[in-house]
JSON list of C-alpha atoms in Angstrom, two decimals:
[
{"chain": "A", "resi": 172, "resn": "MET", "atom": "CA", "xyz": [8.44, 19.47, -26.01]},
{"chain": "A", "resi": 173, "resn": "ILE", "atom": "CA", "xyz": [4.40, 20.10, -25.99]},
{"chain": "A", "resi": 174, "resn": "LEU", "atom": "CA", "xyz": [2.46, 20.57, -22.57]},
{"chain": "A", "resi": 175, "resn": "LEU", "atom": "CA", "xyz": [-1.00, 18.39, -22.44]},
{"chain": "A", "resi": 176, "resn": "PRO", "atom": "CA", "xyz": [-3.95, 19.67, -20.83]},
{"chain": "A", "resi": 177, "resn": "CYS", "atom": "CA", "xyz": [-5.39, 18.77, -17.38]},
{"chain": "A", "resi": 178, "resn": "HIS", "atom": "CA", "xyz": [-8.84, 19.56, -16.90]},
{"chain": "A", "resi": 179, "resn": "ILE", "atom": "CA", "xyz": [-9.29, 20.65, -13.11]},
{"chain": "A", "resi": 180, "resn": "ASN", "atom": "CA", "xyz": [-12.48, 20.97, -11.91]},
{"chain": "A", "resi": 181, "resn": "GLU", "atom": "CA", "xyz": [-12.68, 24.82, -10.61]},
{"chain": "A", "resi": 182, "resn": "ARG", "atom": "CA", "xyz": [-13.42, 24.19, -7.08]},
{"chain": "A", "resi": 183, "resn": "LEU", "atom": "CA", "xyz": [-9.83, 23.08, -6.91]},
{"chain": "A", "resi": 184, "resn": "LYS", "atom": "CA", "xyz": [-7.85, 25.85, -7.91]},
{"chain": "A", "resi": 185, "resn": "ASP", "atom": "CA", "xyz": [-6.24, 26.31, -4.39]},
{"chain": "A", "resi": 186, "resn": "ALA", "atom": "CA", "xyz": [-5.99, 22.94, -3.59]},
{"chain": "A", "resi": 187, "resn": "LYS", "atom": "CA", "xyz": [-2.74, 20.95, -3.10]},
{"chain": "A", "resi": 188, "resn": "LEU", "atom": "CA", "xyz": [-3.06, 18.51, -5.97]},
{"chain": "A", "resi": 189, "resn": "THR", "atom": "CA", "xyz": [-3.46, 21.50, -8.53]},
{"chain": "A", "resi": 190, "resn": "ALA", "atom": "CA", "xyz": [-0.34, 23.02, -7.10]},
{"chain": "A", "resi": 191, "resn": "THR", "atom": "CA", "xyz": [1.23, 19.21, -7.39]},
{"chain": "A", "resi": 192, "resn": "LEU", "atom": "CA", "xyz": [-0.04, 19.09, -11.22]},
{"chain": "A", "resi": 193, "resn": "LYS", "atom": "CA", "xyz": [1.36, 22.37, -12.19]},
{"chain": "A", "resi": 194, "resn": "ALA", "atom": "CA", "xyz": [4.84, 21.97, -10.29]},
{"chain": "A", "resi": 195, "resn": "LEU", "atom": "CA", "xyz": [5.41, 18.35, -12.20]},
{"chain": "A", "resi": 196, "resn": "PRO", "atom": "CA", "xyz": [8.90, 18.23, -13.63]},
{"chain": "A", "resi": 197, "resn": "ALA", "atom": "CA", "xyz": [9.91, 18.20, -17.38]},
{"chain": "A", "resi": 198, "resn": "PRO", "atom": "CA", "xyz": [9.02, 14.79, -18.51]},
{"chain": "A", "resi": 199, "resn": "HIS", "atom": "CA", "xyz": [5.58, 14.90, -16.86]},
{"chain": "A", "resi": 200, "resn": "SER", "atom": "CA", "xyz": [4.70, 18.66, -17.03]},
{"chain": "A", "resi": 201, "resn": "LEU", "atom": "CA", "xyz": [1.06, 19.19, -17.66]},
{"chain": "A", "resi": 202, "resn": "ARG", "atom": "CA", "xyz": [-0.78, 22.26, -18.53]},
{"chain": "A", "resi": 203, "resn": "VAL", "atom": "CA", "xyz": [-3.51, 22.69, -15.73]},
{"chain": "A", "resi": 204, "resn": "VAL", "atom": "CA", "xyz": [-6.73, 24.42, -17.30]},
{"chain": "A", "resi": 205, "resn": "LEU", "atom": "CA", "xyz": [-9.24, 25.14, -14.39]},
{"chain": "A", "resi": 206, "resn": "LYS", "atom": "CA", "xyz": [-12.67, 24.27, -16.16]},
{"chain": "A", "resi": 207, "resn": "THR", "atom": "CA", "xyz": [-15.97, 23.58, -14.81]},
{"chain": "A", "resi": 208, "resn": "TYR", "atom": "CA", "xyz": [-17.80, 21.00, -16.90]},
{"chain": "A", "resi": 209, "resn": "PRO", "atom": "CA", "xyz": [-21.43, 19.96, -17.25]},
{"chain": "A", "resi": 210, "resn": "GLU", "atom": "CA", "xyz": [-20.63, 16.89, -15.05]},
{"chain": "A", "resi": 211, "resn": "CYS", "atom": "CA", "xyz": [-18.81, 18.82, -12.34]},
{"chain": "A", "resi": 212, "resn": "ALA", "atom": "CA", "xyz": [-21.53, 21.55, -11.96]},
{"chain": "A", "resi": 213, "resn": "GLN", "atom": "CA", "xyz": [-21.92, 20.34, -8.47]},
{"chain": "A", "resi": 214, "resn": "ASN", "atom": "CA", "xyz": [-18.50, 19.98, -7.76]},
{"chain": "A", "resi": 215, "resn": "LEU", "atom": "CA", "xyz": [-18.62, 16.36, -8.31]},
{"chain": "A", "resi": 216, "resn": "ILE", "atom": "CA", "xyz": [-15.91, 15.25, -10.53]},
{"chain": "A", "resi": 217, "resn": "ASP", "atom": "CA", "xyz": [-12.21, 16.23, -9.69]},
{"chain": "A", "resi": 218, "resn": "CYS", "atom": "CA", "xyz": [-10.26, 15.76, -12.97]},
{"chain": "A", "resi": 219, "resn": "VAL", "atom": "CA", "xyz": [-10.99, 14.91, -16.55]},
{"chain": "A", "resi": 220, "resn": "PRO", "atom": "CA", "xyz": [-7.80, 13.80, -17.82]},
{"chain": "A", "resi": 221, "resn": "PHE", "atom": "CA", "xyz": [-8.95, 13.04, -21.39]},
{"chain": "A", "resi": 222, "resn": "ALA", "atom": "CA", "xyz": [-12.47, 13.07, -22.92]},
{"chain": "A", "resi": 223, "resn": "GLY", "atom": "CA", "xyz": [-14.62, 10.33, -21.65]},
{"chain": "A", "resi": 224, "resn": "ALA", "atom": "CA", "xyz": [-12.67, 10.33, -18.61]},
{"chain": "A", "resi": 225, "resn": "GLY", "atom": "CA", "xyz": [-13.08, 10.85, -14.77]},
{"chain": "A", "resi": 226, "resn": "ILE", "atom": "CA", "xyz": [-11.35, 11.11, -11.67]},
{"chain": "A", "resi": 227, "resn": "VAL", "atom": "CA", "xyz": [-12.20, 11.49, -8.31]},
{"chain": "A", "resi": 228, "resn": "PHE", "atom": "CA", "xyz": [-9.34, 12.28, -5.66]},
{"chain": "A", "resi": 229, "resn": "LEU", "atom": "CA", "xyz": [-10.37, 11.22, -1.76]},
{"chain": "A", "resi": 230, "resn": "SER", "atom": "CA", "xyz": [-7.93, 12.49, 0.89]},
{"chain": "A", "resi": 231, "resn": "ASP", "atom": "CA", "xyz": [-7.03, 10.50, 3.62]},
{"chain": "A", "resi": 232, "resn": "THR", "atom": "CA", "xyz": [-9.44, 12.63, 5.63]},
{"chain": "A", "resi": 233, "resn": "GLU", "atom": "CA", "xyz": [-12.42, 11.95, 3.26]},
{"chain": "A", "resi": 234, "resn": "ALA", "atom": "CA", "xyz": [-11.70, 8.41, 2.75]},
{"chain": "A", "resi": 235, "resn": "SER", "atom": "CA", "xyz": [-11.72, 7.94, 6.52]},
{"chain": "A", "resi": 236, "resn": "GLY", "atom": "CA", "xyz": [-15.10, 9.55, 6.98]},
{"chain": "A", "resi": 237, "resn": "PRO", "atom": "CA", "xyz": [-18.82, 8.55, 6.15]},
{"chain": "A", "resi": 238, "resn": "VAL", "atom": "CA", "xyz": [-19.26, 7.00, 2.71]},
{"chain": "A", "resi": 239, "resn": "ASP", "atom": "CA", "xyz": [-22.56, 9.20, 2.28]},
{"chain": "A", "resi": 240, "resn": "ALA", "atom": "CA", "xyz": [-19.83, 12.66, 2.34]},
{"chain": "A", "resi": 241, "resn": "TYR", "atom": "CA", "xyz": [-18.17, 11.30, -1.40]},
{"chain": "A", "resi": 242, "resn": "SER", "atom": "CA", "xyz": [-21.16, 8.83, -2.64]},
{"chain": "A", "resi": 243, "resn": "ALA", "atom": "CA", "xyz": [-22.53, 11.60, -4.88]},
{"chain": "A", "resi": 244, "resn": "ARG", "atom": "CA", "xyz": [-19.59, 12.23, -6.55]},
{"chain": "A", "resi": 245, "resn": "LEU", "atom": "CA", "xyz": [-18.82, 8.39, -6.88]},
{"chain": "A", "resi": 246, "resn": "ALA", "atom": "CA", "xyz": [-22.11, 8.27, -8.75]},
{"chain": "A", "resi": 247, "resn": "ALA", "atom": "CA", "xyz": [-20.98, 10.97, -11.12]},
{"chain": "A", "resi": 248, "resn": "LEU", "atom": "CA", "xyz": [-18.29, 8.86, -12.17]},
{"chain": "A", "resi": 249, "resn": "VAL", "atom": "CA", "xyz": [-20.27, 5.93, -13.01]},
{"chain": "A", "resi": 250, "resn": "ASP", "atom": "CA", "xyz": [-20.80, 6.91, -16.86]},
{"chain": "A", "resi": 251, "resn": "LYS", "atom": "CA", "xyz": [-16.93, 7.88, -17.20]},
{"chain": "A", "resi": 252, "resn": "LYS", "atom": "CA", "xyz": [-14.83, 5.39, -18.95]},
{"chain": "A", "resi": 253, "resn": "PRO", "atom": "CA", "xyz": [-12.49, 5.07, -17.35]},
{"chain": "A", "resi": 254, "resn": "GLY", "atom": "CA", "xyz": [-13.69, 6.24, -13.82]},
{"chain": "A", "resi": 255, "resn": "ILE", "atom": "CA", "xyz": [-11.13, 6.18, -11.51]},
{"chain": "A", "resi": 256, "resn": "VAL", "atom": "CA", "xyz": [-11.39, 6.91, -7.81]},
{"chain": "A", "resi": 257, "resn": "LEU", "atom": "CA", "xyz": [-7.78, 7.97, -6.01]},
{"chain": "A", "resi": 258, "resn": "VAL", "atom": "CA", "xyz": [-7.59, 7.37, -2.49]},
{"chain": "A", "resi": 259, "resn": "GLN", "atom": "CA", "xyz": [-4.76, 8.60, -0.26]},
{"chain": "A", "resi": 260, "resn": "VAL", "atom": "CA", "xyz": [-3.41, 5.63, 1.93]},
{"chain": "A", "resi": 261, "resn": "SER", "atom": "CA", "xyz": [-0.67, 7.47, 3.86]},
{"chain": "A", "resi": 262, "resn": "PRO", "atom": "CA", "xyz": [1.34, 5.80, 6.51]},
{"chain": "A", "resi": 263, "resn": "SER", "atom": "CA", "xyz": [0.29, 7.65, 8.97]},
{"chain": "A", "resi": 264, "resn": "SER", "atom": "CA", "xyz": [-3.26, 6.70, 8.42]},
{"chain": "A", "resi": 265, "resn": "ARG", "atom": "CA", "xyz": [-2.37, 3.22, 9.06]},
{"chain": "A", "resi": 266, "resn": "ARG", "atom": "CA", "xyz": [-2.24, 3.57, 12.81]},
{"chain": "A", "resi": 267, "resn": "LYS", "atom": "CA", "xyz": [-5.24, 2.51, 14.71]},
{"chain": "A", "resi": 268, "resn": "THR", "atom": "CA", "xyz": [-7.76, 4.87, 15.59]},
{"chain": "A", "resi": 269, "resn": "THR", "atom": "CA", "xyz": [-10.71, 4.64, 17.86]},
{"chain": "A", "resi": 270, "resn": "THR", "atom": "CA", "xyz": [-13.52, 6.47, 15.75]},
{"chain": "A", "resi": 271, "resn": "VAL", "atom": "CA", "xyz": [-16.75, 4.29, 15.08]},
{"chain": "A", "resi": 272, "resn": "TYR", "atom": "CA", "xyz": [-18.69, 4.83, 11.91]},
{"chain": "A", "resi": 273, "resn": "VAL", "atom": "CA", "xyz": [-22.03, 3.38, 11.14]},
{"chain": "A", "resi": 274, "resn": "ASP", "atom": "CA", "xyz": [-21.76, 1.89, 7.83]},
{"chain": "A", "resi": 275, "resn": "GLY", "atom": "CA", "xyz": [-23.82, -1.34, 7.46]},
{"chain": "A", "resi": 276, "resn": "ALA", "atom": "CA", "xyz": [-22.14, -2.31, 10.98]},
{"chain": "A", "resi": 277, "resn": "ASN", "atom": "CA", "xyz": [-19.91, -0.50, 13.36]},
{"chain": "A", "resi": 278, "resn": "GLU", "atom": "CA", "xyz": [-16.21, -0.60, 12.56]},
{"chain": "A", "resi": 279, "resn": "LYS", "atom": "CA", "xyz": [-12.86, 0.97, 13.73]},
{"chain": "A", "resi": 280, "resn": "PRO", "atom": "CA", "xyz": [-10.91, 1.62, 10.83]},
{"chain": "A", "resi": 281, "resn": "ASP", "atom": "CA", "xyz": [-7.18, 1.43, 10.80]},
{"chain": "A", "resi": 282, "resn": "GLY", "atom": "CA", "xyz": [-5.51, 2.61, 7.60]},
{"chain": "A", "resi": 283, "resn": "SER", "atom": "CA", "xyz": [-6.30, -0.92, 5.79]},
{"chain": "A", "resi": 284, "resn": "SER", "atom": "CA", "xyz": [-9.76, -1.29, 6.68]},
{"chain": "A", "resi": 285, "resn": "ARG", "atom": "CA", "xyz": [-10.52, 2.43, 5.80]},
{"chain": "A", "resi": 286, "resn": "PHE", "atom": "CA", "xyz": [-9.34, 1.48, 2.45]},
{"chain": "A", "resi": 287, "resn": "SER", "atom": "CA", "xyz": [-10.79, -2.01, 2.23]},
{"chain": "A", "resi": 288, "resn": "ARG", "atom": "CA", "xyz": [-14.38, -0.26, 3.16]},
{"chain": "A", "resi": 289, "resn": "VAL", "atom": "CA", "xyz": [-13.68, 2.47, 0.47]},
{"chain": "A", "resi": 290, "resn": "GLN", "atom": "CA", "xyz": [-12.70, -0.38, -1.91]},
{"chain": "A", "resi": 291, "resn": "ARG", "atom": "CA", "xyz": [-16.13, -2.45, -1.39]},
{"chain": "A", "resi": 292, "resn": "VAL", "atom": "CA", "xyz": [-17.98, 0.68, -1.86]},
{"chain": "A", "resi": 293, "resn": "VAL", "atom": "CA", "xyz": [-16.15, 2.00, -5.02]},
{"chain": "A", "resi": 294, "resn": "VAL", "atom": "CA", "xyz": [-15.95, -1.58, -6.75]},
{"chain": "A", "resi": 295, "resn": "LEU", "atom": "CA", "xyz": [-18.75, -3.36, -5.56]},
{"chain": "A", "resi": 296, "resn": "GLU", "atom": "CA", "xyz": [-21.61, -0.87, -5.62]},
{"chain": "A", "resi": 297, "resn": "TYR", "atom": "CA", "xyz": [-20.22, 1.67, -8.59]},
{"chain": "A", "resi": 298, "resn": "GLY", "atom": "CA", "xyz": [-18.42, -0.58, -10.68]},
{"chain": "A", "resi": 299, "resn": "LEU", "atom": "CA", "xyz": [-15.68, 1.85, -10.66]},
{"chain": "A", "resi": 300, "resn": "SER", "atom": "CA", "xyz": [-11.48, 1.59, -10.61]},
{"chain": "A", "resi": 301, "resn": "ILE", "atom": "CA", "xyz": [-9.50, 2.22, -7.36]},
{"chain": "A", "resi": 302, "resn": "VAL", "atom": "CA", "xyz": [-5.98, 3.52, -7.03]},
{"chain": "A", "resi": 303, "resn": "PRO", "atom": "CA", "xyz": [-4.35, 3.88, -3.39]},
{"chain": "A", "resi": 304, "resn": "VAL", "atom": "CA", "xyz": [-1.82, 6.59, -3.61]},
{"chain": "A", "resi": 305, "resn": "GLU", "atom": "CA", "xyz": [0.49, 7.50, -0.64]},
{"chain": "A", "resi": 306, "resn": "SER", "atom": "CA", "xyz": [0.53, 11.27, -1.17]},
{"chain": "A", "resi": 307, "resn": "VAL", "atom": "CA", "xyz": [-0.92, 14.15, -3.38]},
{"chain": "A", "resi": 308, "resn": "GLU", "atom": "CA", "xyz": [2.01, 13.79, -5.38]},
{"chain": "A", "resi": 309, "resn": "GLN", "atom": "CA", "xyz": [1.91, 10.45, -6.32]},
{"chain": "A", "resi": 310, "resn": "ALA", "atom": "CA", "xyz": [-1.74, 11.10, -7.00]},
{"chain": "A", "resi": 311, "resn": "ALA", "atom": "CA", "xyz": [-0.64, 13.82, -9.69]},
{"chain": "A", "resi": 312, "resn": "SER", "atom": "CA", "xyz": [2.50, 11.95, -10.93]},
{"chain": "A", "resi": 313, "resn": "PHE", "atom": "CA", "xyz": [-0.74, 9.04, -11.68]},
{"chain": "A", "resi": 314, "resn": "ILE", "atom": "CA", "xyz": [-2.85, 11.60, -13.36]},
{"chain": "A", "resi": 315, "resn": "SER", "atom": "CA", "xyz": [0.24, 12.92, -15.50]},
{"chain": "A", "resi": 316, "resn": "ARG", "atom": "CA", "xyz": [1.21, 9.28, -16.51]},
{"chain": "A", "resi": 317, "resn": "LEU", "atom": "CA", "xyz": [-2.73, 8.35, -17.56]},
{"chain": "A", "resi": 318, "resn": "ILE", "atom": "CA", "xyz": [-2.71, 11.71, -19.82]},
{"chain": "A", "resi": 319, "resn": "TYR", "atom": "CA", "xyz": [0.75, 11.29, -21.39]},
{"chain": "A", "resi": 320, "resn": "GLN", "atom": "CA", "xyz": [-0.32, 7.15, -21.82]},
{"chain": "A", "resi": 321, "resn": "GLU", "atom": "CA", "xyz": [-3.47, 8.14, -23.57]},
{"chain": "A", "resi": 322, "resn": "SER", "atom": "CA", "xyz": [-1.97, 10.53, -25.83]},
{"chain": "A", "resi": 323, "resn": "LYS", "atom": "CA", "xyz": [0.69, 8.24, -27.33]},
{"chain": "A", "resi": 324, "resn": "PRO", "atom": "CA", "xyz": [0.12, 7.64, -30.96]},
{"chain": "A", "resi": 325, "resn": "ALA", "atom": "CA", "xyz": [-1.20, 4.06, -31.88]},
{"chain": "A", "resi": 326, "resn": "LYS", "atom": "CA", "xyz": [1.52, 1.34, -32.08]},
{"chain": "A", "resi": 327, "resn": "PRO", "atom": "CA", "xyz": [1.84, 1.12, -36.33]},
{"chain": "A", "resi": 328, "resn": "LYS", "atom": "CA", "xyz": [0.88, -2.06, -37.74]},
{"chain": "A", "resi": 329, "resn": "THR", "atom": "CA", "xyz": [3.30, -4.48, -39.26]},
{"chain": "A", "resi": 330, "resn": "LYS", "atom": "CA", "xyz": [3.01, -4.70, -43.11]},
{"chain": "A", "resi": 331, "resn": "VAL", "atom": "CA", "xyz": [1.10, -7.95, -42.76]},
{"chain": "A", "resi": 332, "resn": "ALA", "atom": "CA", "xyz": [-1.14, -6.55, -40.44]},
{"chain": "A", "resi": 333, "resn": "ALA", "atom": "CA", "xyz": [-1.71, -3.69, -43.15]},
{"chain": "A", "resi": 334, "resn": "ALA", "atom": "CA", "xyz": [-2.36, -5.65, -45.88]},
{"chain": "A", "resi": 335, "resn": "THR", "atom": "CA", "xyz": [-4.52, -7.85, -44.36]},
{"chain": "A", "resi": 336, "resn": "GLY", "atom": "CA", "xyz": [-6.75, -5.71, -42.12]},
{"chain": "A", "resi": 337, "resn": "LYS", "atom": "CA", "xyz": [-6.05, -8.40, -39.31]},
{"chain": "A", "resi": 338, "resn": "LEU", "atom": "CA", "xyz": [-4.94, -7.77, -35.83]},
{"chain": "A", "resi": 339, "resn": "ASP", "atom": "CA", "xyz": [-1.36, -8.48, -35.23]},
{"chain": "A", "resi": 340, "resn": "ASN", "atom": "CA", "xyz": [-1.93, -11.56, -33.10]},
{"chain": "A", "resi": 341, "resn": "GLN", "atom": "CA", "xyz": [-3.75, -12.92, -35.60]},
{"chain": "A", "resi": 342, "resn": "ASP", "atom": "CA", "xyz": [-1.08, -12.44, -38.31]},
{"chain": "A", "resi": 343, "resn": "ALA", "atom": "CA", "xyz": [1.24, -13.96, -35.77]},
{"chain": "A", "resi": 344, "resn": "LEU", "atom": "CA", "xyz": [-0.82, -16.94, -35.36]},
{"chain": "A", "resi": 345, "resn": "MET", "atom": "CA", "xyz": [-1.18, -17.41, -39.38]},
{"chain": "A", "resi": 346, "resn": "ILE", "atom": "CA", "xyz": [2.51, -16.85, -39.96]},
{"chain": "A", "resi": 347, "resn": "LYS", "atom": "CA", "xyz": [3.52, -19.15, -37.32]},
{"chain": "A", "resi": 348, "resn": "SER", "atom": "CA", "xyz": [1.07, -21.72, -39.13]},
{"chain": "A", "resi": 349, "resn": "ILE", "atom": "CA", "xyz": [2.33, -20.83, -42.51]},
{"chain": "A", "resi": 350, "resn": "CYS", "atom": "CA", "xyz": [5.97, -21.51, -41.31]},
{"chain": "A", "resi": 351, "resn": "ALA", "atom": "CA", "xyz": [5.02, -25.25, -40.33]},
{"chain": "A", "resi": 352, "resn": "ILE", "atom": "CA", "xyz": [5.16, -25.73, -44.05]},
{"chain": "A", "resi": 353, "resn": "PRO", "atom": "CA", "xyz": [8.49, -27.34, -44.63]},
{"chain": "A", "resi": 354, "resn": "GLY", "atom": "CA", "xyz": [11.20, -24.91, -46.25]},
{"chain": "A", "resi": 355, "resn": "ILE", "atom": "CA", "xyz": [8.99, -21.83, -45.44]},
{"chain": "A", "resi": 356, "resn": "GLY", "atom": "CA", "xyz": [10.58, -19.29, -43.07]},
{"chain": "A", "resi": 357, "resn": "ALA", "atom": "CA", "xyz": [9.05, -16.32, -41.39]},
{"chain": "A", "resi": 358, "resn": "THR", "atom": "CA", "xyz": [10.04, -13.69, -44.32]},
{"chain": "A", "resi": 359, "resn": "LYS", "atom": "CA", "xyz": [8.28, -15.85, -46.72]},
{"chain": "A", "resi": 360, "resn": "ALA", "atom": "CA", "xyz": [5.29, -16.90, -44.98]},
{"chain": "A", "resi": 361, "resn": "ALA", "atom": "CA", "xyz": [4.76, -13.03, -44.38]},
{"chain": "A", "resi": 362, "resn": "ASP", "atom": "CA", "xyz": [5.26, -12.61, -48.16]},
{"chain": "A", "resi": 363, "resn": "VAL", "atom": "CA", "xyz": [2.70, -15.24, -48.71]},
{"chain": "A", "resi": 364, "resn": "LEU", "atom": "CA", "xyz": [0.09, -14.07, -46.48]},
{"chain": "A", "resi": 365, "resn": "ALA", "atom": "CA", "xyz": [0.25, -10.24, -47.86]},
{"chain": "A", "resi": 366, "resn": "GLN", "atom": "CA", "xyz": [-0.17, -11.79, -51.50]},
{"chain": "A", "resi": 367, "resn": "PHE", "atom": "CA", "xyz": [-3.29, -13.95, -50.50]},
{"chain": "A", "resi": 368, "resn": "LYS", "atom": "CA", "xyz": [-4.59, -12.02, -47.51]},
{"chain": "A", "resi": 369, "resn": "SER", "atom": "CA", "xyz": [-6.04, -15.25, -45.94]}
]
């Protein structure tokens, strides 16, 4: 089995996320590579799962703090495709708190309003994707699935699609149209489409 690489910012070498990624079980095992990337020069992006992508992990503590504490990290993700923010929203954070943060207005965030506040900033202000996770283990599992999904080979095209150079759904529509002619089934329609290509 080939272990796919997961590039982690060097500042996270002793973090629980890095240890969890290294300890993932067999079907989702990763080779964790500690690296400093140009975009990570100021310790902004936590993980680069594959070329062009970026992930920032906000722990429960970071997510409950002021937005200014992590806004530079979010700004570093704007040019990434995809730019994903994993936000830890653990069950223990769902309890009411009495801390007051000034973020446009006074808020007393509990777990759900903390996530809503972070979601508002991540999605509306920065245009990034946000994924709530309950634990560091779930965040590591998400990163692993993302890497393995991206590394899957492209779906092979059908014979008709290869012959015509068209997308599968267009071919399906054309085959369906040809099948409407009495006496022509799906196999004959595919042969006709492969022969005439339009």
